[in-house]
Short mmCIF file of C-alpha atoms in Angstrom, two decimals:
data_model
loop_
_atom_site.label_atom_id
_atom_site.label_comp_id
_atom_site.label_asym_id
_atom_site.label_seq_id
_atom_site.Cartn_x
_atom_site.Cartn_y
_atom_site.Cartn_z
CA MET A 1 -18.81 -27.93 44.96
CA THR A 2 -16.07 -26.89 42.05
CA SER A 3 -14.14 -24.41 42.68
CA LEU A 4 -11.22 -22.53 41.38
CA THR A 5 -9.41 -18.72 41.72
CA LEU A 6 -10.37 -16.13 39.24
CA PRO A 7 -9.25 -12.68 38.68
CA ARG A 8 -11.53 -10.04 39.38
CA GLN A 9 -11.41 -6.81 37.52
CA ASP A 10 -9.57 -5.14 39.88
CA GLY A 11 -6.50 -7.70 39.71
CA SER A 12 -7.21 -9.18 42.76
CA LEU A 13 -8.20 -12.86 43.16
CA GLU A 14 -11.46 -14.26 44.25
CA GLN A 15 -12.27 -18.49 44.95
CA TYR A 16 -15.26 -19.00 42.69
CA ARG A 17 -17.52 -21.73 43.29
CA LEU A 18 -19.43 -22.88 40.28
CA THR A 19 -23.39 -23.24 40.64
CA GLY A 20 -24.17 -24.48 36.96
CA ILE A 21 -26.34 -27.42 36.29
CA PRO A 22 -25.60 -28.65 33.01
CA ILE A 23 -28.26 -28.78 30.57
CA GLU A 24 -29.67 -32.60 29.53
CA ARG A 25 -28.83 -33.74 25.91
CA PRO A 26 -31.92 -34.76 24.02
CA SER A 27 -32.01 -38.72 23.08
CA THR A 28 -33.04 -37.23 19.09
CA ALA A 29 -32.64 -34.26 17.34
CA PRO A 30 -35.70 -31.78 18.47
CA THR A 31 -38.23 -29.97 16.18
CA PHE A 32 -38.05 -26.25 16.28
CA ASN A 33 -40.26 -23.20 14.68
CA ARG A 34 -37.82 -21.19 14.24
CA ILE A 35 -35.24 -21.70 11.31
CA ALA A 36 -32.33 -22.40 13.41
CA TYR A 37 -28.84 -21.80 11.97
CA ALA A 38 -25.84 -22.43 14.04
CA ALA A 39 -22.73 -20.51 12.84
CA ALA A 40 -19.68 -23.11 13.58
CA HIS A 41 -16.33 -21.99 14.06
CA VAL A 42 -13.36 -24.12 12.96
CA VAL A 43 -10.58 -26.30 14.86
CA SER A 44 -6.89 -25.33 14.72
CA ASP A 45 -4.12 -28.36 14.69
CA PRO A 46 -1.80 -26.80 16.45
CA LEU A 47 0.79 -30.15 15.78
CA ARG A 48 0.86 -29.08 12.13
CA ASP A 49 0.27 -24.97 12.44
CA ALA A 50 3.63 -23.69 11.24
CA ASP A 51 2.67 -20.74 9.92
CA PRO A 52 -0.85 -19.90 11.95
CA TRP A 53 -1.26 -16.26 10.38
CA GLY A 54 -0.59 -17.09 7.12
CA ASN A 55 -1.33 -20.42 6.28
CA ALA A 56 -3.63 -22.06 9.16
CA ALA A 57 -3.79 -25.66 9.44
CA ILE A 58 -7.41 -26.87 9.86
CA ASP A 59 -7.61 -30.24 12.22
CA TRP A 60 -10.98 -31.59 9.94
CA ASP A 61 -11.54 -34.38 12.02
CA GLN A 62 -12.56 -31.86 15.42
CA THR A 63 -14.21 -29.48 12.94
CA MET A 64 -16.21 -32.02 11.60
CA ALA A 65 -17.25 -33.93 14.68
CA PHE A 66 -18.38 -30.28 15.94
CA ARG A 67 -20.56 -30.14 12.91
CA HIS A 68 -22.23 -33.58 14.40
CA HIS A 69 -22.82 -32.14 17.89
CA LEU A 70 -24.87 -28.82 16.18
CA TRP A 71 -26.88 -31.43 13.81
CA SER A 72 -27.50 -33.65 16.75
CA LEU A 73 -29.01 -30.80 18.55
CA GLY A 74 -31.54 -29.79 16.15
CA PHE A 75 -29.57 -27.11 14.43
CA LYS A 76 -28.75 -26.24 11.23
CA ILE A 77 -25.01 -24.86 9.99
CA ALA A 78 -23.92 -21.96 8.72
CA GLU A 79 -20.57 -22.85 7.23
CA ALA A 80 -18.13 -20.86 6.41
CA MET A 81 -19.18 -17.53 7.91
CA ASP A 82 -17.38 -14.99 9.77
CA THR A 83 -17.95 -17.61 12.62
CA ALA A 84 -15.12 -19.65 11.04
CA GLN A 85 -13.21 -16.80 11.03
CA ARG A 86 -13.43 -15.97 6.86
CA GLY A 87 -11.31 -13.19 6.49
CA MET A 88 -9.50 -13.64 9.79
CA GLY A 89 -7.65 -16.58 9.70
CA LEU A 90 -9.39 -19.10 7.33
CA ALA A 91 -8.60 -17.88 3.52
CA TRP A 92 -10.63 -18.57 0.40
CA PRO A 93 -8.95 -22.04 -0.38
CA GLY A 94 -9.43 -23.52 3.12
CA ALA A 95 -13.13 -22.13 3.22
CA GLN A 96 -13.57 -23.88 0.10
CA GLU A 97 -12.23 -27.56 1.46
CA LEU A 98 -14.31 -26.54 4.67
CA ILE A 99 -17.74 -26.28 2.15
CA ARG A 100 -16.66 -29.57 0.51
CA ARG A 101 -16.09 -31.73 3.46
CA SER A 102 -19.48 -30.13 5.17
CA LEU A 103 -21.73 -31.01 2.22
CA ALA A 104 -20.22 -34.16 2.00
CA GLU A 105 -20.50 -35.02 5.56
CA ALA A 106 -24.28 -34.04 5.53
CA ARG A 107 -25.33 -36.31 3.35
CA ASN A 108 -24.62 -39.25 5.37
CA VAL A 109 -26.60 -37.53 8.76
CA PRO A 110 -30.56 -37.92 7.91
CA GLY A 111 -31.72 -34.61 8.39
CA ALA A 112 -28.63 -32.52 8.04
CA ASP A 113 -28.73 -29.51 6.76
CA LEU A 114 -26.56 -26.29 5.95
CA ALA A 115 -25.82 -23.18 4.21
CA CYS A 116 -22.28 -21.66 2.86
CA GLY A 117 -21.26 -18.38 3.05
CA ALA A 118 -20.28 -17.17 -0.58
CA GLY A 119 -18.59 -13.89 -0.62
CA THR A 120 -15.63 -12.00 -2.22
CA ASP A 121 -13.40 -12.57 0.68
CA HIS A 122 -10.20 -14.12 -2.35
CA LEU A 123 -10.19 -10.50 -3.85
CA ALA A 124 -8.30 -7.62 -2.07
CA PRO A 125 -10.54 -4.94 -1.05
CA ALA A 126 -7.33 -2.75 -2.25
CA ASP A 127 -7.68 -4.73 -5.55
CA ALA A 128 -11.25 -4.16 -6.33
CA ARG A 129 -10.77 -1.67 -9.42
CA SER A 130 -14.62 -1.58 -10.25
CA LEU A 131 -18.16 -3.44 -9.94
CA ASP A 132 -17.62 -5.93 -12.59
CA ASP A 133 -14.64 -7.04 -10.07
CA VAL A 134 -16.94 -7.77 -7.37
CA ILE A 135 -19.10 -9.75 -9.41
CA ALA A 136 -16.79 -12.21 -10.96
CA ALA A 137 -15.71 -12.65 -7.57
CA TYR A 138 -19.33 -13.47 -6.07
CA GLU A 139 -19.85 -15.58 -9.43
CA GLU A 140 -16.92 -17.52 -8.35
CA GLN A 141 -17.92 -18.25 -4.66
CA ILE A 142 -21.01 -18.58 -5.32
CA GLY A 143 -20.66 -20.82 -8.22
CA PHE A 144 -18.80 -23.29 -5.94
CA VAL A 145 -21.22 -23.29 -2.91
CA GLU A 146 -23.35 -24.65 -6.53
CA SER A 147 -21.05 -26.90 -7.83
CA GLU A 148 -20.84 -28.63 -4.86
CA GLY A 149 -24.46 -28.84 -4.48
CA GLY A 150 -24.85 -26.65 -1.23
CA ARG A 151 -26.94 -23.43 -0.93
CA ALA A 152 -25.31 -19.93 -0.49
CA ILE A 153 -25.30 -17.50 2.18
CA MET A 154 -24.66 -14.36 0.10
CA MET A 155 -21.72 -12.75 2.40
CA ALA A 156 -21.18 -8.83 2.46
CA SER A 157 -18.05 -7.66 0.45
CA ARG A 158 -15.25 -5.56 1.73
CA ALA A 159 -14.49 -5.21 -1.68
CA LEU A 160 -18.08 -4.02 -2.76
CA ALA A 161 -17.81 -1.23 0.37
CA ARG A 162 -14.87 -0.53 -1.01
CA VAL A 163 -15.74 0.41 -4.48
CA ALA A 164 -19.44 1.16 -4.23
CA ARG A 165 -20.43 4.88 -4.36
CA SER A 166 -24.37 4.66 -4.30
CA PRO A 167 -26.99 1.84 -3.64
CA ASP A 168 -27.52 1.84 -7.39
CA ASP A 169 -24.29 0.01 -6.98
CA TYR A 170 -25.61 -1.95 -4.84
CA ARG A 171 -28.80 -2.75 -6.34
CA HIS A 172 -26.23 -3.58 -9.83
CA VAL A 173 -23.86 -6.18 -7.66
CA TYR A 174 -26.62 -7.82 -6.36
CA GLY A 175 -29.41 -8.19 -9.01
CA HIS A 176 -26.71 -9.63 -10.92
CA ILE A 177 -25.78 -12.15 -8.85
CA LEU A 178 -29.62 -13.00 -8.01
CA ARG A 179 -30.69 -13.08 -11.28
CA GLN A 180 -27.82 -16.19 -11.81
CA THR A 181 -28.52 -18.13 -8.90
CA LYS A 182 -29.51 -21.65 -8.78
CA ASP A 183 -31.66 -21.80 -5.38
CA LYS A 184 -32.86 -18.75 -3.30
CA VAL A 185 -29.97 -17.55 -1.12
CA VAL A 186 -29.91 -15.56 1.92
CA LEU A 187 -28.40 -11.87 2.09
CA HIS A 188 -26.12 -11.15 4.97
CA TRP A 189 -26.47 -7.48 6.63
CA LEU A 190 -22.97 -7.38 8.83
CA GLY A 191 -22.38 -4.28 11.15
CA ASP A 192 -19.38 -2.70 10.92
CA MET A 193 -19.20 -3.59 14.70
CA PHE A 194 -18.25 -6.81 13.21
CA ASP A 195 -16.04 -5.78 10.18
CA PRO A 196 -14.98 -1.97 10.47
CA GLN A 197 -14.41 -2.59 6.55
CA LEU A 198 -18.01 -3.02 5.60
CA ARG A 199 -19.14 0.28 7.41
CA GLY A 200 -21.48 2.63 4.94
CA TYR A 201 -23.20 -0.95 3.37
CA TRP A 202 -26.15 -0.92 1.19
CA GLY A 203 -24.36 2.63 0.06
CA SER A 204 -24.73 4.65 3.55
CA ASP A 205 -24.31 5.51 6.54
CA ASP A 206 -27.69 6.34 7.70
CA PHE A 207 -29.89 3.41 8.52
CA ASP A 208 -33.15 4.28 6.90
CA GLN A 209 -31.86 5.09 3.64
CA ALA A 210 -29.09 1.51 3.90
CA LEU A 211 -32.90 0.01 4.93
CA ASP A 212 -34.05 1.84 2.21
CA ALA A 213 -31.51 0.62 -0.33
CA VAL A 214 -31.89 -3.31 0.77
CA LEU A 215 -35.44 -3.59 0.58
CA SER A 216 -35.25 -2.44 -3.08
CA VAL A 217 -32.23 -5.10 -3.72
CA ILE A 218 -35.15 -7.79 -1.92
CA GLU A 219 -38.13 -6.49 -3.72
CA ALA A 220 -36.33 -6.63 -7.24
CA ASN A 221 -35.65 -9.88 -6.42
CA ARG A 222 -37.81 -11.39 -4.26
CA ASP A 223 -38.11 -14.88 -6.43
CA LYS A 224 -34.50 -15.12 -5.04
CA VAL A 225 -34.06 -14.08 -1.32
CA GLU A 226 -35.16 -16.46 1.23
CA GLY A 227 -34.37 -13.86 3.64
CA ILE A 228 -32.26 -11.84 5.22
CA LYS A 229 -29.18 -11.81 7.99
CA ILE A 230 -29.15 -8.83 9.53
CA SER A 231 -26.43 -8.36 12.44
CA LEU A 232 -26.55 -5.14 13.66
CA LEU A 233 -26.84 -5.41 17.73
CA ASP A 234 -29.52 -3.45 17.52
CA ASN A 235 -33.28 -4.48 17.78
CA ALA A 236 -35.16 -1.70 16.95
CA LYS A 237 -33.11 -1.82 13.70
CA GLU A 238 -34.01 -5.37 13.11
CA VAL A 239 -37.52 -4.90 14.01
CA ALA A 240 -38.05 -2.08 11.70
CA LEU A 241 -36.40 -4.52 8.82
CA ARG A 242 -38.55 -7.47 9.83
CA ASN A 243 -41.71 -5.15 9.59
CA ARG A 244 -40.98 -4.07 5.96
CA LEU A 245 -39.87 -6.95 4.21
CA PRO A 246 -42.02 -9.02 1.96
CA GLU A 247 -44.46 -11.61 2.39
CA GLY A 248 -42.67 -14.80 2.42
CA VAL A 249 -39.03 -13.58 3.06
CA LEU A 250 -37.69 -14.58 6.44
CA CYS A 251 -35.47 -12.35 8.74
CA PHE A 252 -32.42 -13.79 10.04
CA THR A 253 -31.76 -12.72 13.83
CA GLY A 254 -27.67 -11.85 13.62
CA ASP A 255 -27.72 -9.90 16.80
CA ASP A 256 -25.75 -11.74 19.84
CA PHE A 257 -27.22 -8.95 22.20
CA ASN A 258 -30.91 -9.44 21.81
CA TYR A 259 -31.57 -12.72 20.30
CA ALA A 260 -34.03 -14.06 23.16
CA LYS A 261 -36.37 -11.61 22.30
CA LEU A 262 -36.56 -10.98 18.66
CA ILE A 263 -36.80 -14.93 18.72
CA GLU A 264 -39.43 -15.26 20.59
CA GLY A 265 -40.95 -12.22 18.99
CA ASP A 266 -43.72 -9.25 19.64
CA GLY A 267 -46.96 -11.28 19.07
CA ALA A 268 -47.62 -10.38 15.43
CA LYS A 269 -43.96 -10.77 14.03
CA TYR A 270 -40.83 -12.55 14.63
CA SER A 271 -37.27 -13.84 13.70
CA HIS A 272 -35.05 -16.78 13.05
CA ALA A 273 -31.99 -16.89 14.05
CA LEU A 274 -28.30 -17.56 12.13
CA LEU A 275 -25.86 -16.94 15.09
CA GLY A 276 -22.58 -17.32 16.19
CA ILE A 277 -23.65 -17.57 19.99
CA PHE A 278 -25.23 -20.62 19.34
CA ASP A 279 -21.81 -22.33 18.66
CA ALA A 280 -21.19 -21.72 21.96
CA VAL A 281 -24.03 -22.35 23.70
CA ALA A 282 -25.63 -24.95 21.37
CA PRO A 283 -27.67 -27.32 24.33
CA SER A 284 -29.18 -24.22 25.80
CA ALA A 285 -30.15 -22.77 22.61
CA SER A 286 -31.23 -26.26 21.63
CA LYS A 287 -33.64 -26.79 24.81
CA ALA A 288 -34.67 -23.20 24.75
CA LEU A 289 -36.39 -23.53 21.42
CA ALA A 290 -37.88 -26.79 21.59
CA ALA A 291 -39.53 -25.88 24.40
CA LEU A 292 -40.63 -22.64 22.58
CA ALA A 293 -41.94 -25.01 19.57
CA LYS A 294 -44.29 -26.70 22.28
CA GLY A 295 -45.79 -23.33 23.53
CA ASP A 296 -43.66 -23.38 26.78
CA VAL A 297 -42.73 -19.82 26.54
CA ALA A 298 -41.75 -20.09 30.22
CA THR A 299 -39.22 -22.59 29.72
CA PHE A 300 -37.68 -20.93 26.54
CA ARG A 301 -37.15 -17.56 28.75
CA GLY A 302 -35.96 -19.06 31.76
CA VAL A 303 -33.29 -21.47 29.59
CA ILE A 304 -32.32 -18.67 26.86
CA GLU A 305 -32.05 -15.79 29.06
CA PRO A 306 -29.12 -16.37 31.06
CA THR A 307 -26.82 -16.66 28.12
CA VAL A 308 -28.14 -13.13 26.76
CA PRO A 309 -24.99 -11.70 29.37
CA LEU A 310 -22.43 -14.26 28.32
CA SER A 311 -23.32 -13.45 24.92
CA ARG A 312 -22.78 -10.03 25.50
CA LYS A 313 -19.57 -10.54 26.91
CA ILE A 314 -18.37 -12.74 23.86
CA PHE A 315 -19.53 -10.14 21.66
CA GLU A 316 -17.81 -6.82 23.92
CA ALA A 317 -15.96 -4.08 21.45
CA PRO A 318 -14.23 -4.82 19.31
CA THR A 319 -16.96 -7.28 18.33
CA GLN A 320 -14.82 -9.20 15.53
CA TYR A 321 -12.64 -10.82 18.05
CA TYR A 322 -15.89 -12.58 18.99
CA LYS A 323 -14.76 -15.85 17.95
CA ALA A 324 -12.16 -16.33 20.85
CA GLY A 325 -14.80 -16.95 22.79
CA VAL A 326 -16.75 -18.69 21.35
CA VAL A 327 -13.63 -21.21 20.60
CA PHE A 328 -12.50 -21.09 24.66
CA LEU A 329 -15.72 -22.45 25.29
CA ALA A 330 -15.36 -25.06 22.79
CA TRP A 331 -12.14 -26.01 24.65
CA LEU A 332 -13.66 -25.82 28.04
CA ASN A 333 -16.26 -28.14 26.85
CA GLY A 334 -14.09 -30.34 25.92
CA HIS A 335 -15.03 -30.55 22.12
CA GLN A 336 -11.57 -29.84 21.14
CA SER A 337 -8.20 -30.76 22.66
CA HIS A 338 -6.78 -27.31 22.51
CA PHE A 339 -6.83 -23.12 22.95
CA THR A 340 -5.41 -22.23 19.64
CA MET A 341 -6.72 -20.54 16.54
CA PRO A 342 -6.04 -19.52 12.87
CA ALA A 343 -4.29 -16.21 13.24
CA GLY A 344 -3.52 -16.72 16.21
CA MET A 345 -6.81 -15.74 17.70
CA GLN A 346 -6.64 -17.14 20.79
CA SER A 347 -4.65 -13.53 21.73
CA ALA A 348 -7.15 -10.93 20.75
CA ARG A 349 -8.73 -11.34 24.60
CA GLY A 350 -7.33 -10.92 27.97
CA LEU A 351 -7.32 -13.03 30.84
CA LEU A 352 -9.78 -10.52 32.44
CA HIS A 353 -11.81 -11.47 29.66
CA TYR A 354 -11.95 -14.72 29.86
CA ALA A 355 -12.44 -15.26 33.46
CA GLU A 356 -15.64 -13.24 32.60
CA ILE A 357 -16.87 -15.64 30.24
CA PHE A 358 -15.74 -18.97 32.67
CA ARG A 359 -18.23 -17.22 35.67
CA LEU A 360 -21.35 -16.02 32.91
CA ALA A 361 -20.82 -19.66 31.21
CA ASP A 362 -21.40 -21.18 34.49
CA LYS A 363 -24.09 -19.06 35.58
CA ALA A 364 -25.70 -19.86 32.23
CA SER A 365 -25.26 -23.47 33.29
CA VAL A 366 -23.38 -23.46 29.62
CA LEU A 367 -20.57 -26.02 31.04
CA ASP A 368 -21.62 -29.16 29.27
CA ARG A 369 -18.87 -31.04 31.94
CA PRO A 370 -17.89 -28.41 35.25
CA GLU A 371 -14.93 -30.74 36.43
CA LEU A 372 -13.26 -30.78 33.05
CA ALA A 373 -13.98 -26.97 32.53
CA VAL A 374 -12.10 -26.25 35.74
CA LYS A 375 -9.52 -28.11 35.60
CA ARG A 376 -8.92 -26.54 31.90
CA MET A 377 -9.39 -23.32 33.20
CA GLN A 378 -6.61 -23.85 36.04
CA SER A 379 -4.42 -25.04 33.16
CA PHE A 380 -4.83 -21.47 31.27
CA LEU A 381 -4.98 -19.30 34.20
CA ALA A 382 -1.62 -21.28 35.28
CA THR A 383 0.20 -20.06 31.91
CA LEU A 384 -0.75 -16.10 32.67
CA GLY A 385 0.51 -16.52 36.20
CA VAL A 386 -2.94 -17.27 38.56
CA GLU A 387 -1.47 -19.98 40.71
CA GLN A 388 -4.27 -21.63 42.11
CA ALA A 389 -4.87 -22.76 45.97
CA GLY A 390 -4.19 -25.73 47.65
#
């Protein structure tokens, strides 16, 4: 049985023995009865990364290889989203290259599908003087996605949150953009726990008022809205939105705290998924969703529910640093050769956080290659002063 020395929260050390059993991989990509997007991360290239904060170098081979991993498990990909460090390490030029490469890659993979994040992050919020500035920024990014043959996820805008003065301003901007899009888009409601600059989105700090505003946007443009991703880490708020969506408009859970129950549903309605945690727990999520599609709710619950404590740890406050935990697991599981991130994001979490992620990943059977995970965790611990016994 594999073991290693891990630090506890009180600063003491323990000999931890692994108990998890890796999830088996399907021979072919499974079929789901929920639309399931995995928001995918990007992989740095430490051998070329001379300026990781200002101009991060991306390892495109490993970044694309991870997309193949997700496609092979049945997932659609939500590309160039928050999980890919948009606005926190990956600037718009890098996002353009990522979108271009992923769309080209998908064309060579039978059944592969993705949608691409389009926002306003090339417009600094302080430089936005008017709603027209925001509209022009959205037009540029959505226009790029569509020119490459992609479908857009209309990301929440820091610039719009800064210049908007009322729900009417949101209705004006979203209506102007949605009337122009070639295809239906997915809207993106990202809470301020993910990005503090998005506080008061849709024109109010009050949830009920914000809900009324976004529903009015959807109602006025329902022929252009496939659905809405909501990431407020509050299942009651998601259910309130889900229950009021017009017929044919989908709810995509972005709730990395409560996704298991929201995806299963309440017997009347359920949520589809657009989740960052699916990057980290893809084999488990794939097996669970495949079971749910066959009506095997017991297996769905048995596989997906153990991942929830892990996800809650990864996404704990300050939530915007969750990307570090996602990439940490990708490294432990052998999907990349190092644990470095654009903007040095790996430093955003501490040793005790990573140690607990390791424990919870083991308990959830998320460590795909336990011996490799232990070896890499031991080397990581050693650099931070935790030597291994023997």
